[in-house]
CSV table of C-alpha atoms and ligand atoms in Angstrom, one decimal:
chain,number,residue,atom,x,y,z
D,52,UNK,CA,-0.1,0.1,0.0
D,53,UNK,CA,2.4,2.7,1.1
D,54,UNK,CA,5.7,2.9,-0.9
D,55,UNK,CA,8.7,4.9,-1.2
D,56,UNK,CA,9.2,6.5,-4.4
D,57,UNK,CA,12.2,8.2,-5.5
D,58,UNK,CA,14.0,11.0,-3.0
D,59,UNK,CA,12.2,9.0,-0.4
D,60,UNK,CA,8.9,10.3,-0.9
D,61,UNK,CA,5.9,8.8,0.9
D,62,UNK,CA,3.2,7.7,-1.5
D,63,UNK,CA,-0.1,5.9,-1.3
D,64,UNK,CA,0.2,4.6,-4.6
D,65,UNK,CA,3.0,4.1,-7.1
D,66,UNK,CA,3.5,0.5,-7.2
D,67,UNK,CA,2.4,-0.3,-10.7
D,68,UNK,CA,4.6,2.6,-12.3
D,69,UNK,CA,8.0,1.9,-13.2
D,70,UNK,CA,8.9,5.4,-12.8
D,71,UNK,CA,7.7,8.6,-10.7
D,72,UNK,CA,5.2,11.0,-11.9
D,73,UNK,CA,6.4,14.2,-14.1
D,74,UNK,CA,7.0,17.2,-11.6
D,75,UNK,CA,4.3,19.0,-13.8
D,76,UNK,CA,1.7,16.5,-12.8
D,77,UNK,CA,2.7,16.4,-9.2
D,78,UNK,CA,2.3,20.2,-9.2
D,79,UNK,CA,-1.1,20.0,-10.5
D,80,UNK,CA,-1.9,17.1,-8.6
D,81,UNK,CA,-1.0,18.3,-5.3
D,82,UNK,CA,-3.7,19.4,-2.9
D,83,UNK,CA,-1.9,19.8,0.4
D,84,UNK,CA,-1.9,23.6,0.3
D,85,UNK,CA,-5.6,23.7,0.5
D,86,UNK,CA,-6.5,20.3,2.2
D,87,UNK,CA,-4.2,20.5,5.1
D,88,UNK,CA,-7.0,22.2,7.0
D,89,UNK,CA,-8.8,18.7,7.1
D,90,UNK,CA,-6.2,17.4,9.2
D,91,UNK,CA,-8.0,17.2,12.5
D,92,UNK,CA,-10.9,15.4,11.0
D,93,UNK,CA,-8.4,13.3,9.0
D,94,UNK,CA,-6.9,12.1,12.3
D,95,UNK,CA,-10.3,11.6,14.0
D,96,UNK,CA,-11.8,9.5,11.2
D,97,UNK,CA,-8.8,7.3,11.1
D,98,UNK,CA,-9.1,6.6,14.6
D,99,UNK,CA,-12.3,5.6,14.3
D,100,UNK,CA,-11.5,3.5,11.3
D,101,UNK,CA,-8.9,1.7,13.2
D,102,UNK,CA,-11.5,0.7,15.9
D,103,UNK,CA,-13.8,-0.4,13.2
D,104,UNK,CA,-11.1,-2.5,11.4
D,105,UNK,CA,-10.6,-4.1,14.8
D,106,UNK,CA,-14.2,-4.8,15.1
D,107,UNK,CA,-13.9,-6.3,11.6
D,108,UNK,CA,-11.2,-8.5,12.8
D,109,UNK,CA,-8.5,-6.9,10.6
D,110,UNK,CA,-6.5,-5.2,13.3
D,111,UNK,CA,-6.0,-7.0,16.6
D,112,UNK,CA,-7.0,-4.9,19.6
D,113,UNK,CA,-3.3,-4.1,20.3
D,114,UNK,CA,-2.7,-2.8,16.7
D,115,UNK,CA,-5.8,-0.7,16.5
D,116,UNK,CA,-4.5,0.9,20.1
D,117,UNK,CA,-0.9,1.3,18.5
D,118,UNK,CA,-2.5,3.0,15.6
D,119,UNK,CA,-4.9,5.2,17.6
D,120,UNK,CA,-2.0,6.4,20.0
D,121,UNK,CA,0.1,7.0,16.9
D,122,UNK,CA,-2.5,9.2,15.3
D,123,UNK,CA,-2.7,11.1,18.5
D,124,UNK,CA,1.1,11.8,18.5
D,125,UNK,CA,0.8,12.8,14.6
D,126,UNK,CA,-2.3,15.3,15.9
D,127,UNK,CA,0.3,16.7,18.5
D,128,UNK,CA,2.8,17.0,15.9
D,129,UNK,CA,1.0,18.8,13.6
D,130,UNK,CA,-0.7,21.0,16.2
D,131,UNK,CA,3.1,21.8,17.4
D,132,UNK,CA,3.8,23.3,13.6
D,133,UNK,CA,4.8,20.1,11.8
D,134,UNK,CA,5.0,20.9,8.2
D,135,UNK,CA,4.1,18.8,5.2
D,136,UNK,CA,7.2,18.2,2.9
D,137,UNK,CA,7.1,18.9,-0.7
D,138,UNK,CA,6.4,15.2,-1.6
D,139,UNK,CA,3.2,15.1,0.4
D,140,UNK,CA,0.3,14.9,-2.0
D,141,UNK,CA,-2.3,15.8,0.1
D,142,UNK,CA,-3.5,15.5,3.8
D,143,UNK,CA,-4.2,11.9,3.8
D,144,UNK,CA,-0.4,11.6,2.6
D,145,UNK,CA,1.1,13.6,5.0
D,146,UNK,CA,-0.8,12.1,7.9
D,147,UNK,CA,-0.1,8.7,6.7
D,148,UNK,CA,3.5,9.6,6.5
D,149,UNK,CA,3.7,10.9,10.1
D,150,UNK,CA,1.7,7.6,11.3
D,151,UNK,CA,4.5,5.3,9.6
D,152,UNK,CA,7.1,7.3,11.8
D,153,UNK,CA,5.0,6.7,14.7
D,154,UNK,CA,3.5,3.5,14.7
D,155,UNK,CA,5.7,1.6,11.7
D,156,UNK,CA,4.1,-1.8,11.4
D,157,UNK,CA,0.5,-1.5,12.2
D,158,UNK,CA,0.5,2.0,10.5
D,159,UNK,CA,0.6,-0.1,7.1
D,160,UNK,CA,-2.6,-1.9,7.8
D,161,UNK,CA,-4.8,1.1,8.5
D,162,UNK,CA,-5.6,1.7,4.8
D,163,UNK,CA,-7.4,-1.5,4.7
D,164,UNK,CA,-10.7,-1.6,2.9
D,165,UNK,CA,-10.7,2.4,2.7
D,166,UNK,CA,-9.8,4.7,-0.3
D,167,UNK,CA,-9.1,8.5,-0.2
D,168,UNK,CA,-12.3,8.6,-2.0
D,169,UNK,CA,-14.4,7.7,0.9
D,170,UNK,CA,-11.8,9.3,3.2
D,171,UNK,CA,-12.0,12.8,1.6
D,172,UNK,CA,-15.6,12.7,1.5
D,173,UNK,CA,-16.0,12.0,5.3
D,174,UNK,CA,-13.2,14.5,6.2
D,175,UNK,CA,-15.0,17.1,4.3
D,176,UNK,CA,-18.3,16.2,5.7
D,177,UNK,CA,-17.0,16.4,9.2
D,178,UNK,CA,-15.2,19.8,8.4
D,179,UNK,CA,-18.5,21.2,7.0
D,180,UNK,CA,-20.4,20.2,10.1
D,181,UNK,CA,-17.9,21.9,12.3
D,182,UNK,CA,-18.0,25.0,10.1
D,183,UNK,CA,-22.0,25.2,10.3
D,184,UNK,CA,-21.7,25.3,14.0
D,185,UNK,CA,-19.0,28.1,14.1
D,186,UNK,CA,-20.8,30.1,11.4
D,187,UNK,CA,-24.2,29.7,13.2
D,188,UNK,CA,-22.9,31.0,16.7
D,189,UNK,CA,-21.4,34.1,14.7
D,190,UNK,CA,-25.0,34.8,13.0
D,191,UNK,CA,-26.5,34.6,16.6
D,192,UNK,CA,-23.9,37.3,18.0
D,193,UNK,CA,-25.0,39.5,14.9
D,194,UNK,CA,-28.5,38.9,15.7
D,195,UNK,CA,-27.9,39.9,19.3
D,196,UNK,CA,-26.3,43.2,18.2
D,197,UNK,CA,-29.4,43.9,16.1
D,198,UNK,CA,-31.7,43.1,19.1
D,199,UNK,CA,-29.9,45.1,21.5
D,200,UNK,CA,-30.0,47.9,19.2
D,201,UNK,CA,-34.0,47.3,18.7
D,202,UNK,CA,-34.7,46.9,22.4
D,203,UNK,CA,-33.7,50.6,22.7
D,204,UNK,CA,-35.5,51.9,19.6
D,205,UNK,CA,-39.1,50.8,19.9
D,206,UNK,CA,-40.5,54.3,20.3
D,207,UNK,CA,-38.0,55.8,17.8
D,208,UNK,CA,-39.8,56.5,14.6
D,209,UNK,CA,-38.0,56.8,11.1
D,210,UNK,CA,-39.4,56.6,7.4
D,211,UNK,CA,-39.6,53.4,5.9
D,212,UNK,CA,-38.9,53.3,2.3
D,213,UNK,CA,-40.4,51.8,-1.0
D,214,UNK,CA,-38.3,52.6,-4.4
D,215,UNK,CA,-35.9,54.3,-1.7
D,216,UNK,CA,-38.5,57.0,-1.4
D,217,UNK,CA,-40.4,58.0,1.7
D,218,UNK,CA,-43.0,55.6,2.3
D,219,UNK,CA,-44.6,55.4,5.7
D,220,UNK,CA,-43.4,56.0,9.4
D,221,UNK,CA,-42.1,53.0,11.1
D,222,UNK,CA,-40.5,52.1,14.6
D,223,UNK,CA,-36.9,51.9,14.2
D,224,UNK,CA,-36.8,48.6,16.0
D,225,UNK,CA,-39.1,47.3,13.1
D,226,UNK,CA,-36.7,48.3,10.6
D,227,UNK,CA,-33.7,46.7,12.5
D,228,UNK,CA,-35.9,43.5,13.2
D,229,UNK,CA,-36.3,43.4,9.2
D,230,UNK,CA,-32.7,42.5,9.3
D,231,UNK,CA,-32.9,39.9,12.0
D,232,UNK,CA,-35.6,37.7,10.4
D,233,UNK,CA,-33.5,37.0,7.3
D,234,UNK,CA,-30.5,35.7,9.6
D,235,UNK,CA,-33.1,33.5,11.4
D,236,UNK,CA,-34.0,31.8,8.1
D,237,UNK,CA,-30.2,31.6,7.3
D,238,UNK,CA,-29.7,29.7,10.3
D,239,UNK,CA,-32.4,27.4,9.4
D,240,UNK,CA,-30.5,26.8,6.2
D,241,UNK,CA,-27.3,26.3,7.9
D,242,UNK,CA,-28.9,23.8,10.0
D,243,UNK,CA,-30.3,22.1,6.9
D,244,UNK,CA,-26.8,22.0,5.3
D,245,UNK,CA,-25.4,20.5,8.4
D,246,UNK,CA,-27.9,17.9,8.4
D,247,UNK,CA,-27.2,17.2,4.7
D,248,UNK,CA,-23.4,17.0,5.5
D,249,UNK,CA,-24.1,14.5,8.4
D,250,UNK,CA,-24.2,11.1,6.2
D,251,UNK,CA,-21.4,9.0,6.8
D,252,UNK,CA,-19.4,7.8,3.4
D,253,UNK,CA,-16.8,5.9,5.1
D,254,UNK,CA,-17.2,2.2,4.4
D,255,UNK,CA,-17.9,2.8,0.7
D,256,UNK,CA,-14.2,2.5,-0.3
D,257,UNK,CA,-13.2,3.6,-3.9
D,258,UNK,CA,-16.5,3.0,-5.2
D,259,UNK,CA,-18.1,-0.6,-4.5
D,260,UNK,CA,-18.0,-0.7,-0.7
D,261,UNK,CA,-15.5,-2.1,1.6
D,262,UNK,CA,-14.8,-5.8,1.3
D,263,UNK,CA,-14.2,-6.0,5.0
D,264,UNK,CA,-17.0,-6.0,7.4
D,265,UNK,CA,-16.3,-3.0,9.1
D,266,UNK,CA,-19.6,-1.8,11.2
D,267,UNK,CA,-20.6,1.4,9.6
D,268,UNK,CA,-23.1,2.1,12.4
D,269,UNK,CA,-20.2,2.2,14.9
D,270,UNK,CA,-18.5,4.6,12.7
D,271,UNK,CA,-21.4,6.8,12.3
D,272,UNK,CA,-22.0,7.2,16.2
D,273,UNK,CA,-18.3,7.5,16.8
D,274,UNK,CA,-18.0,10.6,14.5
D,275,UNK,CA,-21.1,12.0,15.2
D,276,UNK,CA,-22.9,11.6,12.0
D,277,UNK,CA,-26.7,11.3,11.7
D,278,UNK,CA,-26.9,8.6,9.1
D,279,UNK,CA,-25.1,6.2,6.7
D,280,UNK,CA,-24.9,6.5,3.0
D,281,UNK,CA,-27.0,4.2,1.1
D,282,UNK,CA,-25.1,3.6,-1.9
D,283,UNK,CA,-21.3,3.9,-2.4
D,284,UNK,CA,-21.1,4.9,-5.8
D,285,UNK,CA,-23.3,8.1,-4.7
D,286,UNK,CA,-21.3,8.4,-1.4
D,287,UNK,CA,-17.9,9.0,-3.0
D,288,UNK,CA,-19.2,11.5,-5.8
D,289,UNK,CA,-21.8,13.3,-3.6
D,290,UNK,CA,-21.0,17.1,-2.9
D,291,UNK,CA,-24.6,18.2,-2.5
D,292,UNK,CA,-23.6,19.0,1.1
D,293,UNK,CA,-21.1,21.6,-0.2
D,294,UNK,CA,-23.5,23.2,-2.7
D,295,UNK,CA,-26.3,23.2,-0.2
D,296,UNK,CA,-23.9,25.0,2.4
D,297,UNK,CA,-22.4,27.3,-0.3
D,298,UNK,CA,-26.0,28.3,-1.1
D,299,UNK,CA,-26.9,28.9,2.6
D,300,UNK,CA,-23.5,31.0,3.0
D,301,UNK,CA,-24.4,33.1,-0.3
D,302,UNK,CA,-27.9,33.7,0.9
D,303,UNK,CA,-26.2,34.7,4.4
D,304,UNK,CA,-23.7,36.9,2.5
D,305,UNK,CA,-26.6,38.4,0.6
D,306,UNK,CA,-28.4,39.3,3.6
D,307,UNK,CA,-25.2,41.0,5.1
D,308,UNK,CA,-24.8,42.9,2.0
D,309,UNK,CA,-28.4,44.4,2.0
D,310,UNK,CA,-27.9,45.1,5.7
D,311,UNK,CA,-24.7,46.8,5.0
D,312,UNK,CA,-26.0,48.8,2.1
D,313,UNK,CA,-29.0,50.1,4.6
D,314,UNK,CA,-26.4,51.0,7.1
D,315,UNK,CA,-24.0,52.6,4.4
D,316,UNK,CA,-26.8,54.8,3.2
D,317,UNK,CA,-28.4,55.8,6.5
D,318,UNK,CA,-24.8,56.6,7.9
D,319,UNK,CA,-24.1,59.2,4.8
D,320,UNK,CA,-24.3,62.7,5.8
D,321,UNK,CA,-27.6,63.2,3.7
D,322,UNK,CA,-29.4,60.7,5.8
D,323,UNK,CA,-27.6,61.1,9.1
D,324,UNK,CA,-29.8,58.4,10.6
D,325,UNK,CA,-26.8,56.4,12.2
D,326,UNK,CA,-23.2,57.1,13.2
D,327,UNK,CA,-20.5,54.3,13.1
D,328,UNK,CA,-18.2,54.2,16.0
D,329,UNK,CA,-14.4,55.2,15.8
D,330,UNK,CA,-13.6,51.5,16.1
D,331,UNK,CA,-15.5,50.5,12.9
D,332,UNK,CA,-14.8,53.4,11.0
D,333,UNK,CA,-11.6,53.7,8.8
D,334,UNK,CA,-10.0,57.2,7.7
D,335,UNK,CA,-9.0,58.4,4.1
D,336,UNK,CA,-5.2,58.9,3.3
D,337,UNK,CA,-5.9,62.2,1.5
D,338,UNK,CA,-9.4,63.8,3.0
D,339,UNK,CA,-9.0,64.1,6.8
D,340,UNK,CA,-12.7,64.3,7.3
D,341,UNK,CA,-13.6,61.0,6.5
D,342,UNK,CA,-15.2,58.4,8.3
D,343,UNK,CA,-15.5,55.3,6.0
D,344,UNK,CA,-17.9,52.2,6.7
D,345,UNK,CA,-15.0,49.8,5.3
D,346,UNK,CA,-16.6,46.7,6.9
D,347,UNK,CA,-19.8,47.0,5.5
D,348,UNK,CA,-18.7,47.9,2.1
D,349,UNK,CA,-16.8,44.8,2.1
D,350,UNK,CA,-19.8,42.6,3.4
D,351,UNK,CA,-21.5,44.0,0.0
D,352,UNK,CA,-18.3,43.3,-2.0
D,353,UNK,CA,-18.0,39.7,-0.3
D,354,UNK,CA,-21.5,38.7,-1.3
D,355,UNK,CA,-20.3,38.4,-5.0
D,356,UNK,CA,-17.5,36.2,-3.9
D,357,UNK,CA,-19.7,33.9,-2.1
D,358,UNK,CA,-22.0,33.6,-5.3
D,359,UNK,CA,-18.8,32.8,-7.3
D,360,UNK,CA,-18.1,30.1,-4.9
D,361,UNK,CA,-21.5,28.6,-5.2
D,362,UNK,CA,-21.4,28.9,-9.1
D,363,UNK,CA,-18.1,27.6,-9.2
D,364,UNK,CA,-18.9,24.3,-7.3
D,365,UNK,CA,-22.2,23.9,-9.4
D,366,UNK,CA,-19.9,24.1,-12.3
D,367,UNK,CA,-17.6,21.6,-11.4
D,368,UNK,CA,-20.1,18.8,-10.4
D,369,UNK,CA,-22.6,19.4,-13.1
D,370,UNK,CA,-20.9,17.2,-16.0
D,371,UNK,CA,-19.2,14.4,-13.9
D,372,UNK,CA,-19.7,10.8,-14.7
D,373,UNK,CA,-20.6,8.9,-11.4
D,374,UNK,CA,-18.3,7.9,-8.8
D,375,UNK,CA,-15.4,10.0,-7.5
D,376,UNK,CA,-13.4,12.1,-10.1
D,377,UNK,CA,-10.5,14.2,-9.3
D,378,UNK,CA,-12.4,17.4,-10.3
D,379,UNK,CA,-13.8,16.9,-6.9
D,380,UNK,CA,-10.7,18.0,-5.4
D,381,UNK,CA,-11.6,21.5,-6.3
D,382,UNK,CA,-14.6,21.7,-3.9
D,383,UNK,CA,-12.7,22.5,-0.9
D,384,UNK,CA,-11.3,25.7,-2.2
D,385,UNK,CA,-15.0,27.0,-2.6
D,386,UNK,CA,-16.1,25.7,0.8
D,387,UNK,CA,-13.2,27.0,2.5
D,388,UNK,CA,-13.1,30.4,0.7
D,389,UNK,CA,-16.9,30.7,1.6
D,390,UNK,CA,-16.7,29.9,5.2
D,391,UNK,CA,-13.7,32.1,5.3
D,392,UNK,CA,-15.5,35.0,4.1
D,393,UNK,CA,-18.2,35.0,6.5
D,394,UNK,CA,-16.2,34.1,9.2
D,395,UNK,CA,-14.4,37.5,8.8
D,396,UNK,CA,-17.4,39.6,7.9
D,397,UNK,CA,-19.7,38.4,10.7
D,398,UNK,CA,-17.9,39.6,13.8
D,399,UNK,CA,-17.0,42.9,12.1
D,400,UNK,CA,-20.7,43.5,11.2
D,401,UNK,CA,-22.0,42.4,14.4
D,402,UNK,CA,-19.3,44.9,15.8
D,403,UNK,CA,-20.4,47.6,13.4
D,404,UNK,CA,-23.9,47.2,14.5
D,405,UNK,CA,-23.4,46.8,18.3
D,406,UNK,CA,-21.2,50.0,18.5
D,407,UNK,CA,-23.2,52.2,16.1
D,408,UNK,CA,-25.7,55.4,17.4
D,409,UNK,CA,-28.9,55.8,16.0
D,410,UNK,CA,-29.9,59.7,15.8
D,411,UNK,CA,-33.4,59.8,16.8
D,412,UNK,CA,-33.8,63.5,15.8
D,413,UNK,CA,-32.6,63.0,12.4
D,414,UNK,CA,-34.9,59.9,11.9
D,415,UNK,CA,-38.0,61.6,13.3
D,416,UNK,CA,-37.3,64.8,11.4
D,417,UNK,CA,-37.2,62.7,8.0
D,418,UNK,CA,-40.8,61.6,8.6
D,419,UNK,CA,-42.6,64.3,6.7
D,420,UNK,CA,-46.3,64.8,6.9
D,421,UNK,CA,-46.8,63.6,3.2
D,422,UNK,CA,-46.0,60.1,4.4
D,423,UNK,CA,-49.2,59.9,6.3
D,424,UNK,CA,-51.3,60.6,3.2
D,425,UNK,CA,-52.5,56.8,3.4
D,426,UNK,CA,-53.3,57.3,7.2
D,427,UNK,CA,-55.6,60.3,5.7
D,428,UNK,CA,-57.2,58.1,3.0
D,429,UNK,CA,-57.8,55.3,5.8
D,430,UNK,CA,-59.3,58.0,8.0
D,431,UNK,CA,-61.8,58.8,5.0
D,432,UNK,CA,-62.7,55.1,4.5
D,433,UNK,CA,-63.4,54.8,8.5
D,434,UNK,CA,-66.0,57.7,7.5
D,435,UNK,CA,-67.5,55.4,4.8
D,436,UNK,CA,-65.8,57.1,1.8
D,437,UNK,CA,-64.6,54.5,-0.6
D,438,UNK,CA,-60.7,53.9,-0.9
D,439,UNK,CA,-60.8,55.1,-4.5
D,440,UNK,CA,-62.4,58.4,-3.8
D,441,UNK,CA,-60.4,58.8,-0.6
D,442,UNK,CA,-57.1,58.2,-2.5
D,443,UNK,CA,-58.2,61.1,-5.1
D,444,UNK,CA,-59.2,63.6,-2.3
D,445,UNK,CA,-55.9,63.0,-0.4
D,446,UNK,CA,-53.9,63.4,-3.6
D,447,UNK,CA,-55.3,66.7,-4.3
D,448,UNK,CA,-54.3,67.8,-0.9
D,449,UNK,CA,-50.7,66.4,-1.5
D,450,UNK,CA,-50.5,68.2,-4.5
D,451,UNK,CA,-51.7,71.6,-3.1
D,452,UNK,CA,-49.0,71.2,-0.4
D,453,UNK,CA,-46.4,70.6,-3.0
D,454,UNK,CA,-47.5,73.5,-5.2
D,455,UNK,CA,-47.4,75.7,-2.0
D,456,UNK,CA,-44.0,74.4,-0.9
D,457,UNK,CA,-45.3,73.4,2.5
D,458,UNK,CA,-45.8,70.3,4.6
D,459,UNK,CA,-49.5,68.8,4.6
D,460,UNK,CA,-49.8,69.4,8.1
D,461,UNK,CA,-49.3,73.3,7.4
D,462,UNK,CA,-52.6,73.5,5.0
D,463,UNK,CA,-55.4,75.3,6.3
D,464,UNK,CA,-58.5,73.2,7.3
D,465,UNK,CA,-60.6,74.8,4.4
D,466,UNK,CA,-58.4,73.0,2.1
D,467,UNK,CA,-59.3,69.7,3.7
D,468,UNK,CA,-62.8,70.5,3.6
D,469,UNK,CA,-62.8,71.3,0.1
D,470,UNK,CA,-60.9,68.0,-0.8
D,471,UNK,CA,-63.9,66.0,0.9
D,472,UNK,CA,-66.9,66.7,3.2
D,473,UNK,CA,-66.0,63.8,5.2
D,474,UNK,CA,-62.8,65.6,7.0
D,475,UNK,CA,-63.6,67.0,10.3
D,476,UNK,CA,-61.6,69.1,12.8
D,477,UNK,CA,-59.9,65.8,14.1
D,478,UNK,CA,-57.9,65.3,11.0
D,479,UNK,CA,-54.8,67.0,12.2
D,480,UNK,CA,-54.4,64.0,14.5
D,481,UNK,CA,-54.1,61.6,11.5
D,482,UNK,CA,-51.1,63.5,10.2
D,483,UNK,CA,-48.8,62.5,13.3
D,484,UNK,CA,-46.7,59.6,12.6
D,485,UNK,CA,-47.3,58.4,16.1
D,486,UNK,CA,-51.0,58.0,14.9
D,487,UNK,CA,-50.2,56.2,11.9
D,488,UNK,CA,-47.9,53.8,13.7
D,489,UNK,CA,-50.8,53.2,16.4
D,490,UNK,CA,-53.2,52.1,13.7
D,491,UNK,CA,-50.9,49.2,12.9
D,492,UNK,CA,-50.9,46.7,15.7
D,493,UNK,CA,-51.7,43.8,13.3
D,494,UNK,CA,-49.2,41.0,14.0
D,495,UNK,CA,-46.1,42.0,11.9
D,496,UNK,CA,-46.9,45.5,11.8
D,497,UNK,CA,-45.2,48.5,13.1
D,498,UNK,CA,-47.6,49.3,15.9
D,499,UNK,CA,-45.5,49.5,19.0
D,500,UNK,CA,-47.0,46.7,20.9
D,501,UNK,CA,-46.8,44.6,17.7
D,502,UNK,CA,-43.2,45.4,17.6
D,503,UNK,CA,-42.8,44.6,21.2
D,504,UNK,CA,-44.4,41.1,20.6
D,505,UNK,CA,-41.9,40.6,17.6
D,506,UNK,CA,-39.0,41.3,19.7
D,507,UNK,CA,-40.0,39.0,22.4
D,508,UNK,CA,-40.4,36.4,19.5
D,509,UNK,CA,-36.8,37.3,18.4
D,510,UNK,CA,-35.3,37.0,21.8
D,511,UNK,CA,-37.1,33.4,21.9
D,512,UNK,CA,-35.1,32.5,18.8
D,513,UNK,CA,-31.8,33.1,20.7
D,514,UNK,CA,-32.4,31.1,23.7
D,515,UNK,CA,-29.4,28.8,24.3
D,516,UNK,CA,-31.0,25.6,23.6
D,517,UNK,CA,-31.5,26.3,20.2
D,518,UNK,CA,-28.0,25.8,19.2
D,519,UNK,CA,-27.3,23.7,16.0
D,520,UNK,CA,-24.9,20.8,16.0
D,521,UNK,CA,-24.9,20.7,20.0
D,522,UNK,CA,-23.0,23.8,20.4
S,842,LIG,N1,-7.0,14.9,-2.6
S,842,LIG,C1,-8.1,14.1,-3.1
S,842,LIG,C2,-9.6,15.3,-3.1
S,842,LIG,O1,-9.5,16.2,-2.1
S,842,LIG,C3,-8.3,13.1,-2.2
S,842,LIG,C4,-9.0,12.0,-3.0
S,842,LIG,C5,-8.1,11.3,-4.0
S,842,LIG,N2,-8.6,10.3,-4.6
S,842,LIG,C6,-8.0,9.5,-5.7
S,842,LIG,N3,-8.2,8.6,-6.0
S,842,LIG,N4,-6.8,10.3,-6.1
S,842,LIG,O2,-10.4,14.9,-3.6
């Protein structure tokens, strides 16, 4: 199984070749620079495999123990900085070479009945499952930052925008929570991707299944998988779990980008709704006055990179014949890149949100009385005017205020009476944004009590027993 090629290279294959591979082939084939990150999982799965081989009678109990202890020493060496050498093709070769140094003869028995095809699929799945737990925890931190701001701003009013035009007044907490719920959906998608990854391929061998009766249930339980794969051909070529995680991360990146865009816009001098803390602002090398929200802009930019990772992976797998193909080695670049991107972004966005201040005077001042036009029409509807007539009457008032260059609330009562005989002296109350908001206590609406109920539901989502992957 293990042979020593020219120059003392440790190889997992090579016996059938008269000469060694060309350096050009080795260069393109080598994946250690990327897959080295799988090493903790490669060791864990190999320890479980040693136990399974012992259950199958391939290794004696003493040999299995020697292999497992050897693998522990390999792990300790790598942790202490042991580096791969140029001839280590991939992480599996690297770990196997060190294991031969640590455990000699029984090390040569470990690769019985398995292939790097089921090995790399198993290691990648374990890595992805672990990443899901880490990313989920970071999403929760961002959600917590949004909630803390929302708790403090239930009664602060701001304009909500459609088509980026002032539409209707809302609670600032309502706007903040509109960025909380997409993240909650992202968490569900990440949990789904984790579950897709939690299928054990080990035991599939290269393609046809291991010829040794290794107990796959035992492997599943030892490694924390939920299920075992049903078909060995499918198991070694299945990267659906990578695609599902990449989609979940792309969607998350898209949500971060949209949150970032709102904040960048609201942080501009023209809006002035939010001010970023010094700790999360950058300066300009030329313009001394600048406070730039770089982390947020990078969130917007990184969403494109995440999408690229997803599309790249889908392109890699779409034309592959069944079973394992070396193209699949590319999956880890996309997977690692996407997880790295959100791992950098999430704490920076959470910090930006946690430390920004909301300027309640500015948000309230931006709520102009024309934004209560719908409320005025609703007022007429309550007085039995049809909505169509009410819309037309209020439209006239809007135009009149615009022509005169004043706010609707500054129009004389006579103008209201002329627009519709249903307007009474109590109409001015309807032009207050507080009244507008108070009419919207419908579940999911911006009425302050509805927002308080929403906040409570959001807090419930973050209770500690809702952690994915057991923490
Ligand atoms: N480095 C390979 C990968 O990441 C491991 C599997 C190699 N299998 C093989 N038959 N050459 O996919």
